[in-house]
PDB file of C-alpha atoms in Angstrom:
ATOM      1  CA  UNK A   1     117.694  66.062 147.676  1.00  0.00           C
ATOM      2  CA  UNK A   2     116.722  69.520 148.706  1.00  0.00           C
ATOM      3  CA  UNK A   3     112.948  70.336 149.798  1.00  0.00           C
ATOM      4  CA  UNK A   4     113.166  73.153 146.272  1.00  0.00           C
ATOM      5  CA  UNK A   5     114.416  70.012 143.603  1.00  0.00           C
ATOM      6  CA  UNK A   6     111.903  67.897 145.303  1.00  0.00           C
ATOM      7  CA  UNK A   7     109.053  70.100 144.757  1.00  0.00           C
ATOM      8  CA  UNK A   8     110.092  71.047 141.303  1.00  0.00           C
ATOM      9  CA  UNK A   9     110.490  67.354 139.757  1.00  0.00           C
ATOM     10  CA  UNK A  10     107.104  66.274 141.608  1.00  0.00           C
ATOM     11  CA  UNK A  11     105.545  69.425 139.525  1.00  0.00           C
ATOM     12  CA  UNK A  12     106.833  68.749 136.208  1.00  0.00           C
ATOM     13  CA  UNK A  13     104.732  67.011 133.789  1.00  0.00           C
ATOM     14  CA  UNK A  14     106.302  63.201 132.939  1.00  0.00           C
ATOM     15  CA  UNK A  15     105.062  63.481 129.503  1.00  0.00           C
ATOM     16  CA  UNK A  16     107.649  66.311 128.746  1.00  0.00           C
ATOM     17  CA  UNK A  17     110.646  63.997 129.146  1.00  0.00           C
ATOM     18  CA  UNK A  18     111.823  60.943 127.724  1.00  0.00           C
ATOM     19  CA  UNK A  19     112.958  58.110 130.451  1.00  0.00           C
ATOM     20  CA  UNK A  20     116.704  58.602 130.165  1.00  0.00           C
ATOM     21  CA  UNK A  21     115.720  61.995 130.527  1.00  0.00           C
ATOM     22  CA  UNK A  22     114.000  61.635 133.645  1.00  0.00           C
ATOM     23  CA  UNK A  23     116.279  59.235 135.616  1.00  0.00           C
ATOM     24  CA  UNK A  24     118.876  61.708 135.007  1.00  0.00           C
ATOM     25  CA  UNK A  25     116.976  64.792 136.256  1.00  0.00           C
ATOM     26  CA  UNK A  26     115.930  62.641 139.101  1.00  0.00           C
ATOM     27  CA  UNK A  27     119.773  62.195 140.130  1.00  0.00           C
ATOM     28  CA  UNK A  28     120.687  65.676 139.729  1.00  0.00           C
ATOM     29  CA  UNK A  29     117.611  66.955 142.095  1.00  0.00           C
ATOM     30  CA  UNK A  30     119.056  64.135 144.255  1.00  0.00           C
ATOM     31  CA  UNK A  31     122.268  65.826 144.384  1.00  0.00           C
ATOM     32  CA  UNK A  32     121.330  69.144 144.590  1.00  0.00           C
ATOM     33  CA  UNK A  33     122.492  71.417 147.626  1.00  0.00           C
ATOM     34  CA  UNK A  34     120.300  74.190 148.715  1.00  0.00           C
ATOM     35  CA  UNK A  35     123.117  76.134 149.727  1.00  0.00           C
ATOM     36  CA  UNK A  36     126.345  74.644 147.504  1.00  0.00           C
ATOM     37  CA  UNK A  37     124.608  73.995 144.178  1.00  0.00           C
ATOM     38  CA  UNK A  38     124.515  70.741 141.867  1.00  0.00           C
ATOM     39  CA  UNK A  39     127.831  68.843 141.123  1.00  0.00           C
ATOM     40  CA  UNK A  40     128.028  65.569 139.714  1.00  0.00           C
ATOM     41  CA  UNK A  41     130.190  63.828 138.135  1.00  0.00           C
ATOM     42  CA  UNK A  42     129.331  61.969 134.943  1.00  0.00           C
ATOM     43  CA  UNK A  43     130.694  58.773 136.538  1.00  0.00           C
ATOM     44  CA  UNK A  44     127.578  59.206 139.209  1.00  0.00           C
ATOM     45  CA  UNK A  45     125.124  59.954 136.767  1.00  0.00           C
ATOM     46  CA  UNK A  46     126.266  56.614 135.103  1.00  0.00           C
ATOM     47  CA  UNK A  47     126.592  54.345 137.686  1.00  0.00           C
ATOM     48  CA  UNK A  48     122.949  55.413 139.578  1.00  0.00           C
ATOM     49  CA  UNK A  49     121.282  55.492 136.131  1.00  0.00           C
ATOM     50  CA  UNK A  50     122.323  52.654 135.036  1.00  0.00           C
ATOM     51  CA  UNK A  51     123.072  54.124 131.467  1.00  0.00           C
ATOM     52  CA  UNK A  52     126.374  54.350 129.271  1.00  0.00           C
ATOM     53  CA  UNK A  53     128.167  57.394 128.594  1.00  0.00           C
ATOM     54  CA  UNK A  54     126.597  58.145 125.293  1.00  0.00           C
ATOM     55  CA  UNK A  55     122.936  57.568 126.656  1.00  0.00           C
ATOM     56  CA  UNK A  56     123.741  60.007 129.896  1.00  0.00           C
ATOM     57  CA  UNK A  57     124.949  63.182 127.267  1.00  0.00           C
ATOM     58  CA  UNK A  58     122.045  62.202 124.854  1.00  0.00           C
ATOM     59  CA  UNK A  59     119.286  62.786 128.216  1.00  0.00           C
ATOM     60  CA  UNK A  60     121.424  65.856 129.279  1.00  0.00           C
ATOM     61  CA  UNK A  61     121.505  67.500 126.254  1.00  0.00           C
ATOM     62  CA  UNK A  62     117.903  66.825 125.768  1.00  0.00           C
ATOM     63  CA  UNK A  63     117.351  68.271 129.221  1.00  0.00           C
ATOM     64  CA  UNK A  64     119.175  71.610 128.347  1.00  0.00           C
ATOM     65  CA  UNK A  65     117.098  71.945 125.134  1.00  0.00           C
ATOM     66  CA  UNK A  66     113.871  71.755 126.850  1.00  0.00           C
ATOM     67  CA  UNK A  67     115.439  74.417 129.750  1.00  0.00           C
ATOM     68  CA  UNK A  68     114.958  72.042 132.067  1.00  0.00           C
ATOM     69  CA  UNK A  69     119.205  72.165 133.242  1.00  0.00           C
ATOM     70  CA  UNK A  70     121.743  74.899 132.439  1.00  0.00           C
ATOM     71  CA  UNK A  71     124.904  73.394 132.492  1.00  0.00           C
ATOM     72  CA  UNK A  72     127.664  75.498 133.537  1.00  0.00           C
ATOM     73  CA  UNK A  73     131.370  73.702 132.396  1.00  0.00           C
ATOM     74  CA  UNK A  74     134.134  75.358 134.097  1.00  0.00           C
ATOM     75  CA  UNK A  75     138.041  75.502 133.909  1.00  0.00           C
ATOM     76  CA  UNK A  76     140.669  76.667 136.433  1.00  0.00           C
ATOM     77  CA  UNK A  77     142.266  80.181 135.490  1.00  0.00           C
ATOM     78  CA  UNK A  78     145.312  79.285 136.747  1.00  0.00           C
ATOM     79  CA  UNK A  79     146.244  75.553 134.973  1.00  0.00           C
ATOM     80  CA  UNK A  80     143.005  75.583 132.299  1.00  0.00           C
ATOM     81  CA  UNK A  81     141.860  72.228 134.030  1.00  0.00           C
ATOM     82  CA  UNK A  82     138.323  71.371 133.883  1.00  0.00           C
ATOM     83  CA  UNK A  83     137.056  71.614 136.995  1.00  0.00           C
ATOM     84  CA  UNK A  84     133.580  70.146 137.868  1.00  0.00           C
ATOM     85  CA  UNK A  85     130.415  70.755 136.056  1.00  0.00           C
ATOM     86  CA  UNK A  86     127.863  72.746 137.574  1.00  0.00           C
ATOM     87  CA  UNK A  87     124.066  71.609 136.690  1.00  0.00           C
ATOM     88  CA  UNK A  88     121.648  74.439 137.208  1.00  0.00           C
ATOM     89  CA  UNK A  89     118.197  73.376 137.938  1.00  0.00           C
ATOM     90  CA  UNK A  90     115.136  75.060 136.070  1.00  0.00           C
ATOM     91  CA  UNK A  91     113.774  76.575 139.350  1.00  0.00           C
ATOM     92  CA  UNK A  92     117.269  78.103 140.108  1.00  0.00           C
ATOM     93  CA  UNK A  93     117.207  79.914 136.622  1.00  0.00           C
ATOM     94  CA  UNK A  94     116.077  83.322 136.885  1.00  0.00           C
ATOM     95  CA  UNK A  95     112.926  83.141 134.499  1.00  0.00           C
ATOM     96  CA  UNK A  96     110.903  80.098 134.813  1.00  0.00           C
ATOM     97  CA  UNK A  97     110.092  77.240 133.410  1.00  0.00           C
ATOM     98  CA  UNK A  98     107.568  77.230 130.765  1.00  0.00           C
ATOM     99  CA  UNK A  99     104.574  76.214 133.142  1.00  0.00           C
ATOM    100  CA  UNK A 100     102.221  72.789 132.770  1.00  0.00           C
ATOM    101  CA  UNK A 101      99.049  72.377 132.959  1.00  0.00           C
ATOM    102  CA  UNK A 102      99.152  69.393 134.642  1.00  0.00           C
ATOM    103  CA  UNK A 103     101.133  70.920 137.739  1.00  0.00           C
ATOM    104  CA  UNK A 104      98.405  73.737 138.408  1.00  0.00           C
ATOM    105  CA  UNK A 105     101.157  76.040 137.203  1.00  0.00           C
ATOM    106  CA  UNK A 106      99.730  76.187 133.459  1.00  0.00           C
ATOM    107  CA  UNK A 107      97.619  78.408 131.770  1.00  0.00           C
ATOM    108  CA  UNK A 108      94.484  78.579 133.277  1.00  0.00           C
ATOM    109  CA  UNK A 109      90.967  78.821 131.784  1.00  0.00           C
ATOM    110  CA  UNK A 110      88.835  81.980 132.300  1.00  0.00           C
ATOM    111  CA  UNK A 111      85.476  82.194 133.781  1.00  0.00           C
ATOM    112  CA  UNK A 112      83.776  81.909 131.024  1.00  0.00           C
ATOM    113  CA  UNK A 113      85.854  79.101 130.344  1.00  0.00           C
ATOM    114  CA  UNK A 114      84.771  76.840 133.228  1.00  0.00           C
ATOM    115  CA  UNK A 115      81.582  75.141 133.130  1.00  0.00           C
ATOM    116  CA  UNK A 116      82.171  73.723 137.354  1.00  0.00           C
ATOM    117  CA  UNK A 117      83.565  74.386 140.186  1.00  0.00           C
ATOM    118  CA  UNK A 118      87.092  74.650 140.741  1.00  0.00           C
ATOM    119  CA  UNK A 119      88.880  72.066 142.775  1.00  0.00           C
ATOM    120  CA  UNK A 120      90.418  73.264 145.917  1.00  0.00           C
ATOM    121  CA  UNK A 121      93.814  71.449 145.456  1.00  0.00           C
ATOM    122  CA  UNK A 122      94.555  72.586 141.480  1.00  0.00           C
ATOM    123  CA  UNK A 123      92.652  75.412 140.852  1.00  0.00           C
ATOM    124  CA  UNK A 124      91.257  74.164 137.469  1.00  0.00           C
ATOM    125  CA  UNK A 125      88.150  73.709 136.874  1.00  0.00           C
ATOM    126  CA  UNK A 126      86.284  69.817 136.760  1.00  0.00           C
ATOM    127  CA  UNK A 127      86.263  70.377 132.795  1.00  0.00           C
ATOM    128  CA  UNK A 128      89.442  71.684 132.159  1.00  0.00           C
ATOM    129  CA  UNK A 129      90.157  69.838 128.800  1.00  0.00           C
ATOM    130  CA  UNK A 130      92.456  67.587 130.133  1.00  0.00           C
ATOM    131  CA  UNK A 131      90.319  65.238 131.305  1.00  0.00           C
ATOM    132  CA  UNK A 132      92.772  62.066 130.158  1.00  0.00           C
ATOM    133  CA  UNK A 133      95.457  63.292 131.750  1.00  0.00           C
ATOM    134  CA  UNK A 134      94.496  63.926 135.398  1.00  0.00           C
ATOM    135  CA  UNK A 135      97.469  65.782 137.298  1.00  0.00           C
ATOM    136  CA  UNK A 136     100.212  63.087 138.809  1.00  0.00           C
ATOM    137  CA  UNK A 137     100.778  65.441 141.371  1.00  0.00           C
ATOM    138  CA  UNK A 138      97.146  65.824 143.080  1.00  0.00           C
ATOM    139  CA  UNK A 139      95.681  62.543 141.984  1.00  0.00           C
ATOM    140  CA  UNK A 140      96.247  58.930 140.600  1.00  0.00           C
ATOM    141  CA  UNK A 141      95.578  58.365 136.466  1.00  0.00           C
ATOM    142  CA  UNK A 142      92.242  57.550 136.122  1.00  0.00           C
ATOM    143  CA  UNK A 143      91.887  53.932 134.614  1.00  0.00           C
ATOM    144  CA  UNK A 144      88.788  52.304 133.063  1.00  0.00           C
ATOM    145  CA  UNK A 145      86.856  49.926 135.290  1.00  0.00           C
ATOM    146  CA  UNK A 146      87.524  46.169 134.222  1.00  0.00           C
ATOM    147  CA  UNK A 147      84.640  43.057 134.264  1.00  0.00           C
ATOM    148  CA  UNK A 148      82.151  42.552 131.794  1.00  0.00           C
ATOM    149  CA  UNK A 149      81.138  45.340 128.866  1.00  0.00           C
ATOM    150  CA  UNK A 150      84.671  47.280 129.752  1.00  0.00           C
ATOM    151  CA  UNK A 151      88.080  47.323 128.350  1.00  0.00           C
ATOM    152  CA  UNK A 152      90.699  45.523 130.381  1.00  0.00           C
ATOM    153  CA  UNK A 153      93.537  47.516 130.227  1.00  0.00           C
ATOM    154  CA  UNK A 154      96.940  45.224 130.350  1.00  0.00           C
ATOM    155  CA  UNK A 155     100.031  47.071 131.780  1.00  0.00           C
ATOM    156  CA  UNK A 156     102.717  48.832 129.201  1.00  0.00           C
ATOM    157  CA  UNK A 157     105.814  46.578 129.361  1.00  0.00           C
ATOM    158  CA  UNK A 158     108.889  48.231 128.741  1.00  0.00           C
ATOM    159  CA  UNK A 159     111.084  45.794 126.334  1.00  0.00           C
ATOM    160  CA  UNK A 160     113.908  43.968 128.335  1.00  0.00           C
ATOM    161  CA  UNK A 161     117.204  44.854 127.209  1.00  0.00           C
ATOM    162  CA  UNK A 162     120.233  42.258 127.206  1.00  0.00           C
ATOM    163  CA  UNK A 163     123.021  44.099 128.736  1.00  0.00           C
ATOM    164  CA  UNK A 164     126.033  43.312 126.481  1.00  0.00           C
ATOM    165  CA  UNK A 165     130.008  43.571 126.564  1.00  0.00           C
ATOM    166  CA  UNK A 166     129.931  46.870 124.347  1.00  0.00           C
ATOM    167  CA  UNK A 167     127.187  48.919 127.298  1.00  0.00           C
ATOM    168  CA  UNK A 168     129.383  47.563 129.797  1.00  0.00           C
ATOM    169  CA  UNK A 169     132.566  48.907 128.872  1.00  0.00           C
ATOM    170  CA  UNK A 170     131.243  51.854 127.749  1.00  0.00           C
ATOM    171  CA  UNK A 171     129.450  51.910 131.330  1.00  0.00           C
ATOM    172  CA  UNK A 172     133.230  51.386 132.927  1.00  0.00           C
ATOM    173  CA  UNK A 173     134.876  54.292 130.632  1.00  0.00           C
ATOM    174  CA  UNK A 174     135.744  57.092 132.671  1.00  0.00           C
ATOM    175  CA  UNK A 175     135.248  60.126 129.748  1.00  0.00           C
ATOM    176  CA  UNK A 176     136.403  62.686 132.344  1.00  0.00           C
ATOM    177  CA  UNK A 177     139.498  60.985 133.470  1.00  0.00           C
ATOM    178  CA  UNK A 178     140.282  60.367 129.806  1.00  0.00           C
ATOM    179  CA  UNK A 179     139.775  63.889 128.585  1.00  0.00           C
ATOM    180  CA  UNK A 180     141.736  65.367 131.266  1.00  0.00           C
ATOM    181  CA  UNK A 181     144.557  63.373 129.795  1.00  0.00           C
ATOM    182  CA  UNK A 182     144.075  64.647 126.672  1.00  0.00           C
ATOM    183  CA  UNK A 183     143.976  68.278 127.526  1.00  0.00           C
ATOM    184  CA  UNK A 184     147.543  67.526 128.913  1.00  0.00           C
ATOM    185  CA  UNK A 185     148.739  66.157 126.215  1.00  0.00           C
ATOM    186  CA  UNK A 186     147.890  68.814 123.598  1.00  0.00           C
ATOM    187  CA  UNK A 187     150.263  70.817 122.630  1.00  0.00           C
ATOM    188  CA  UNK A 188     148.576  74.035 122.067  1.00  0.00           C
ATOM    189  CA  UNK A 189     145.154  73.482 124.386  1.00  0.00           C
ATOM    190  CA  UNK A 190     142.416  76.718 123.385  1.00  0.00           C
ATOM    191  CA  UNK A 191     138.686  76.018 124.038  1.00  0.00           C
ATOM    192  CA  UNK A 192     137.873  73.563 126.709  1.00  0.00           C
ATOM    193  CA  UNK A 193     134.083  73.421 125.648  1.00  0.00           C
ATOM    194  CA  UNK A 194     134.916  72.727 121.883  1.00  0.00           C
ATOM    195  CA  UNK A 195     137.991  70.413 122.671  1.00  0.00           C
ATOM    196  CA  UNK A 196     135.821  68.373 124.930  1.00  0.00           C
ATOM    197  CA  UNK A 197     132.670  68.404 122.852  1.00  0.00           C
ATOM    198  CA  UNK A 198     134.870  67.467 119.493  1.00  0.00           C
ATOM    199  CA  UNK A 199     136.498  64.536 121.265  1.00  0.00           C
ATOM    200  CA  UNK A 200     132.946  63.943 122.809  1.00  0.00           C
ATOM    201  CA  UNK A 201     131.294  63.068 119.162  1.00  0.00           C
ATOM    202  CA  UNK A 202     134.450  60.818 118.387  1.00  0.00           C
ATOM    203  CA  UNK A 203     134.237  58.430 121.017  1.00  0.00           C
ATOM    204  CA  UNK A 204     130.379  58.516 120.120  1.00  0.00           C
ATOM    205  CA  UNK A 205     131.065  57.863 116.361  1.00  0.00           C
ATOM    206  CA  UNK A 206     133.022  54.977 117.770  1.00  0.00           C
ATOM    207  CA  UNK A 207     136.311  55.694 117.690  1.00  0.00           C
ATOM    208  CA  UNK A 208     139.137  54.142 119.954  1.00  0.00           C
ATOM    209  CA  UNK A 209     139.914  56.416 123.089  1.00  0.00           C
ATOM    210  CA  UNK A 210     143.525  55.255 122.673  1.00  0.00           C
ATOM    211  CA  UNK A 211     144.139  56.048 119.597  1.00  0.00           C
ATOM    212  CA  UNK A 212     142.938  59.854 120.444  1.00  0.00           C
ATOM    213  CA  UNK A 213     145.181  59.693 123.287  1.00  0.00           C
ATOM    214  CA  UNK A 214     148.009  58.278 121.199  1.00  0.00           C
ATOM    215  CA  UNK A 215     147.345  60.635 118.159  1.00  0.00           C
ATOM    216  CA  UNK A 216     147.782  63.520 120.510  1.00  0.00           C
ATOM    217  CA  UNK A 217     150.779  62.273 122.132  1.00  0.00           C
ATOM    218  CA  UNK A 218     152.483  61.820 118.912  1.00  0.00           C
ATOM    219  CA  UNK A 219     151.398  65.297 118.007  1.00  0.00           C
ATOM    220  CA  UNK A 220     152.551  66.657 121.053  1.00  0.00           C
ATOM    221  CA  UNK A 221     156.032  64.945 120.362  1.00  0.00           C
ATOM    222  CA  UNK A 222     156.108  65.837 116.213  1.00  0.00           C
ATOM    223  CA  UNK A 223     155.946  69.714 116.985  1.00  0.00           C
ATOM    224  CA  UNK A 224     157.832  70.488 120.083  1.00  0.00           C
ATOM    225  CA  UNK A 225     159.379  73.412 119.595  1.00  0.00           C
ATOM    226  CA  UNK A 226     157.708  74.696 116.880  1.00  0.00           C
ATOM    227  CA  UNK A 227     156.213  78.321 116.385  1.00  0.00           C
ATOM    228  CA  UNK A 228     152.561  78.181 117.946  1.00  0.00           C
ATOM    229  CA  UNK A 229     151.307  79.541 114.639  1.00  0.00           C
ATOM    230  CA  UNK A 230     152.545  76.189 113.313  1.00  0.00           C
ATOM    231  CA  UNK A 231     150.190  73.987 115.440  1.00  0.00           C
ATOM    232  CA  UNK A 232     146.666  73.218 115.362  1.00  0.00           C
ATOM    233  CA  UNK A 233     144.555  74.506 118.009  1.00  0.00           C
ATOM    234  CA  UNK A 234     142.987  71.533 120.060  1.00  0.00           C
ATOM    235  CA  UNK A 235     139.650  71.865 119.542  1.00  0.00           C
ATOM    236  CA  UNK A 236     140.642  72.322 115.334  1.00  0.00           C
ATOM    237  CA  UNK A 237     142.793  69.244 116.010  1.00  0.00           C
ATOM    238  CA  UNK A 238     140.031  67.025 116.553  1.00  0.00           C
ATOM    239  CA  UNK A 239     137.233  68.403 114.962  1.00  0.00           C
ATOM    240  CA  UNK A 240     138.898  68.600 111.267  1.00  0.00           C
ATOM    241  CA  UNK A 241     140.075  65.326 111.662  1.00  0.00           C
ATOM    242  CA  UNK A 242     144.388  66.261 112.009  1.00  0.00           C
ATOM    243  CA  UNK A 243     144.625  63.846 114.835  1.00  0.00           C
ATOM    244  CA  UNK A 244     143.682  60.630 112.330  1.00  0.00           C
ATOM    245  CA  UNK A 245     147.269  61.713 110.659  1.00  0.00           C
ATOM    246  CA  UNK A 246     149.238  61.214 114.081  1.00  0.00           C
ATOM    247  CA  UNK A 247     147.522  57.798 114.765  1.00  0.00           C
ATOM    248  CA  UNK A 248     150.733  55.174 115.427  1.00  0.00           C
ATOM    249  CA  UNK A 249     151.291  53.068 112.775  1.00  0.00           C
ATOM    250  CA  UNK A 250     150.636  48.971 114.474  1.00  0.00           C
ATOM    251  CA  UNK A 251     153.786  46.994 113.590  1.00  0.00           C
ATOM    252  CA  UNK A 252     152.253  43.596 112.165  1.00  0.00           C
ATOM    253  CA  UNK A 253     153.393  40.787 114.345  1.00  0.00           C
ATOM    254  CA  UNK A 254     155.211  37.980 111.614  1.00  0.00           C
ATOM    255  CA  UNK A 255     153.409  34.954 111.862  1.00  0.00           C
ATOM    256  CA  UNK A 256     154.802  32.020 113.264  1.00  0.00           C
ATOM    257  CA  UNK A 257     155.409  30.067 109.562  1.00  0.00           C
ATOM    258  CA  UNK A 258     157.649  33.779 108.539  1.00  0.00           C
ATOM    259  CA  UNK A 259     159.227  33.043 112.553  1.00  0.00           C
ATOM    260  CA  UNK A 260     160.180  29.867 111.649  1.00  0.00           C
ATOM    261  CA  UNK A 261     161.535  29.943 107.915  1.00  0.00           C
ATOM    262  CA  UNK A 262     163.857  33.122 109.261  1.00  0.00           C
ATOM    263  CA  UNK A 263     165.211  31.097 111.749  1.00  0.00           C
ATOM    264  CA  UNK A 264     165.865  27.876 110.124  1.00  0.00           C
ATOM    265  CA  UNK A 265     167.499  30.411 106.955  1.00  0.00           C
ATOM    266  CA  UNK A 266     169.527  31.164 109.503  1.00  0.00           C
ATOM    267  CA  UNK A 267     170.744  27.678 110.655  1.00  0.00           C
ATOM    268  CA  UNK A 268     171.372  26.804 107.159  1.00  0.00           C
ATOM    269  CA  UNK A 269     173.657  29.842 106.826  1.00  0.00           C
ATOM    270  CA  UNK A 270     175.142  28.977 110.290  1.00  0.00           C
ATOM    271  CA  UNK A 271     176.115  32.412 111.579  1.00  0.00           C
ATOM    272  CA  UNK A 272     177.657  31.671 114.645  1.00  0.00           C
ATOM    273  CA  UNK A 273     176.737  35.215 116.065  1.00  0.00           C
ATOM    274  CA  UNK A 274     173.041  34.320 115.114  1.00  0.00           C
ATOM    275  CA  UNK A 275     172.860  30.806 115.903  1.00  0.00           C
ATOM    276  CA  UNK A 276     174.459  31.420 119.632  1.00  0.00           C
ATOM    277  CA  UNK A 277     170.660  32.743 119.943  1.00  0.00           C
ATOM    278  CA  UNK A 278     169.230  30.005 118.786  1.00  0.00           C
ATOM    279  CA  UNK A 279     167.739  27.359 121.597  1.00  0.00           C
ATOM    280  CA  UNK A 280     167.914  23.862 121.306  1.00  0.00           C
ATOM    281  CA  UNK A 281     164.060  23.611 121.066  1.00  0.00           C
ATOM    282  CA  UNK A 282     163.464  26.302 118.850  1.00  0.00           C
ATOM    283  CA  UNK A 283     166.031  24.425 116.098  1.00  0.00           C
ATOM    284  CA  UNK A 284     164.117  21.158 117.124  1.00  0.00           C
ATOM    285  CA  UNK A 285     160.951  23.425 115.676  1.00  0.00           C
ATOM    286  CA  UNK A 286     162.486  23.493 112.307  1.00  0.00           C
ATOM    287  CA  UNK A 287     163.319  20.206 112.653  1.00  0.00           C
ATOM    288  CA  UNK A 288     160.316  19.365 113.057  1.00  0.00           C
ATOM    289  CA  UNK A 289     158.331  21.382 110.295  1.00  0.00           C
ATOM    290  CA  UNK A 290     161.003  20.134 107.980  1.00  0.00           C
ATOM    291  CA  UNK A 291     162.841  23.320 107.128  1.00  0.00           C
ATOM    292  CA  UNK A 292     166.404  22.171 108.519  1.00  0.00           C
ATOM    293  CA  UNK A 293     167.799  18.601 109.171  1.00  0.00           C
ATOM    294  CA  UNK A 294     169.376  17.562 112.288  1.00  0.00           C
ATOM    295  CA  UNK A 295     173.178  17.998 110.091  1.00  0.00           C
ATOM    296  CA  UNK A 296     172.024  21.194 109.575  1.00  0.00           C
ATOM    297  CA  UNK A 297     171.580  22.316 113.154  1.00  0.00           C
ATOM    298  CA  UNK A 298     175.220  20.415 114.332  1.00  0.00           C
ATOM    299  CA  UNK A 299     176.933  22.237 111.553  1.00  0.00           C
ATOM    300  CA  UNK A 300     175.696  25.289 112.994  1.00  0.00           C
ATOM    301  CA  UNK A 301     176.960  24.702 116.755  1.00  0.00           C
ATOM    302  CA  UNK A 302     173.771  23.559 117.820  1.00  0.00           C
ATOM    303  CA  UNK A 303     173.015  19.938 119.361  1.00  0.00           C
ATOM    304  CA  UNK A 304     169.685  18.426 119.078  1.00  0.00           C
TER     305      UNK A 304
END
């Protein structure tokens, strides 16, 4: 973490930011290079988080709305690959940050304003109107003595979440990996941003990354060789809902009853061509469930 980030996190106010929101600023400051910039990849910001995939874009995008982070997505020139995102930090930006008054950095009263003194280490002065929230960077919160005639105050308990199967896959899914294979596999790729962002809200609505994957595949497949005017652009592809259309249809696996009655049809029939196939314990199945009798089975060449 560079001396800059450091300085800059310490000085924003905690209030402005949710705690997804924080944890993920706190890893990008982390990673930030004075002199080569901030590059994560949304793996990192997963895994030292703690937080799914969803959870991480929901805290960045909040981040970016409050100009906290400028995020910068990029794509080679030469093969239209994403390359990695850059995170810009609010004190890199060339106007800053809309200032706090909790930092020093706010707004500050006038003359006539202040009733006291000013402190030496803010600059504000003792009766600044923010007398609830004392700064967290030049003091500790100021808490209400406890004993008798005074409010004990009991510590805020964040509620304990049961990590289930659904966070931890969702935890292990590598969206960058995935998307990369999806950009490959479109057959007329246009706008990186909007290709990724589409695809982005339909794993969030819940849908299956292979079927996406498989949709586009198929897609891919359907219109080789076709006029480019003839196929959807990518980020169109996805976001009007074409891919749905080029899902593969699942084959239903027969059950084991519709198995069974085909094959002992068979031995009743005795096909010699089908009952060759036939093994000695799968006749003695329909034997068994009372579809075929043991005559049935020698008359077809087989010996149970």
């Amino acid at each position: 973490m560079s001396h800059k980030a450091t300085h800059w996190l310490a000085d924003l106010d905690p209030k402005c930011m949710a705690n997804a929101e924080f944890r993920v600023l706190f890893v990008l400051c982390d990673c930030h290079n004075p002199s080569q910039g901030c590059f994560p990849k949304q793996e990192y910001l997963m895994a030292k988080t703690g937080r799914g995939n969803s959870s991480v874009n929901a805290a960045l995008n909040g981040l970016e709305e409050k100009g906290l982070i400028r995020r910068d997505r990029r794509k080679s020139a030469k093969t239209g690959r994403r390359e990695a995102t850059h995170y810009i930090l609010g004190f890199e930006m060339e106007r800053p940050q809309k200032p706090t008054p909790n930092s020093g950095d706010g707004k500050r009263k006038t003359k006539a304003e202040q009733t006291a003194s000013p402190t030496p280490n803010s600059g504000d002065g003792s009766n600044s109107g923010f007398q609830a929230d004392p700064s967290p960077v030049f003091g500790p919160f100021h808490l209400l003595k406890t004993g008798v005639g005074h409010i004990k105050e009991e510590p805020v308990k964040e509620p304990v979440k049961e990590p289930c199967a659904a966070d931890a896959a969702q935890q292990d899914f590598d969206f960058g990996s995935f998307f990369d294979r999806v950009w490959q596999a479109s057959p007329r790729p246009d706008s990186w941003p909007e290709t990724e962002a589409a695809v982005q809200a339909l794993i969030e609505a819940g849908e299956r990354p292979e079927d996406i994957l498989a949709a586009t595949e198929a897609y891919g497949a359907r219109v080789a060789g076709y006029d480019a005017q003839r196929i959807h652009y990518s980020q169109n592809f996805f976001a009007q809902g074409a891919w749905k259309r080029h899902v593969p249809k699942a084959t239903p696996k027969p059950s084991q009853d519709a198995v069974l009655q085909a094959r002992a049809q068979n031995i009743r029939e005795a096909k010699p061509f089908v009952c060759r196939s036939i093994t000695v314990h799968a006749a003695g199945e329909c034997v068994t469930a009372g579809l075929v009798s043991i005559e049935d089975c020698h008359e077809a060449g087989i010996r149970v």
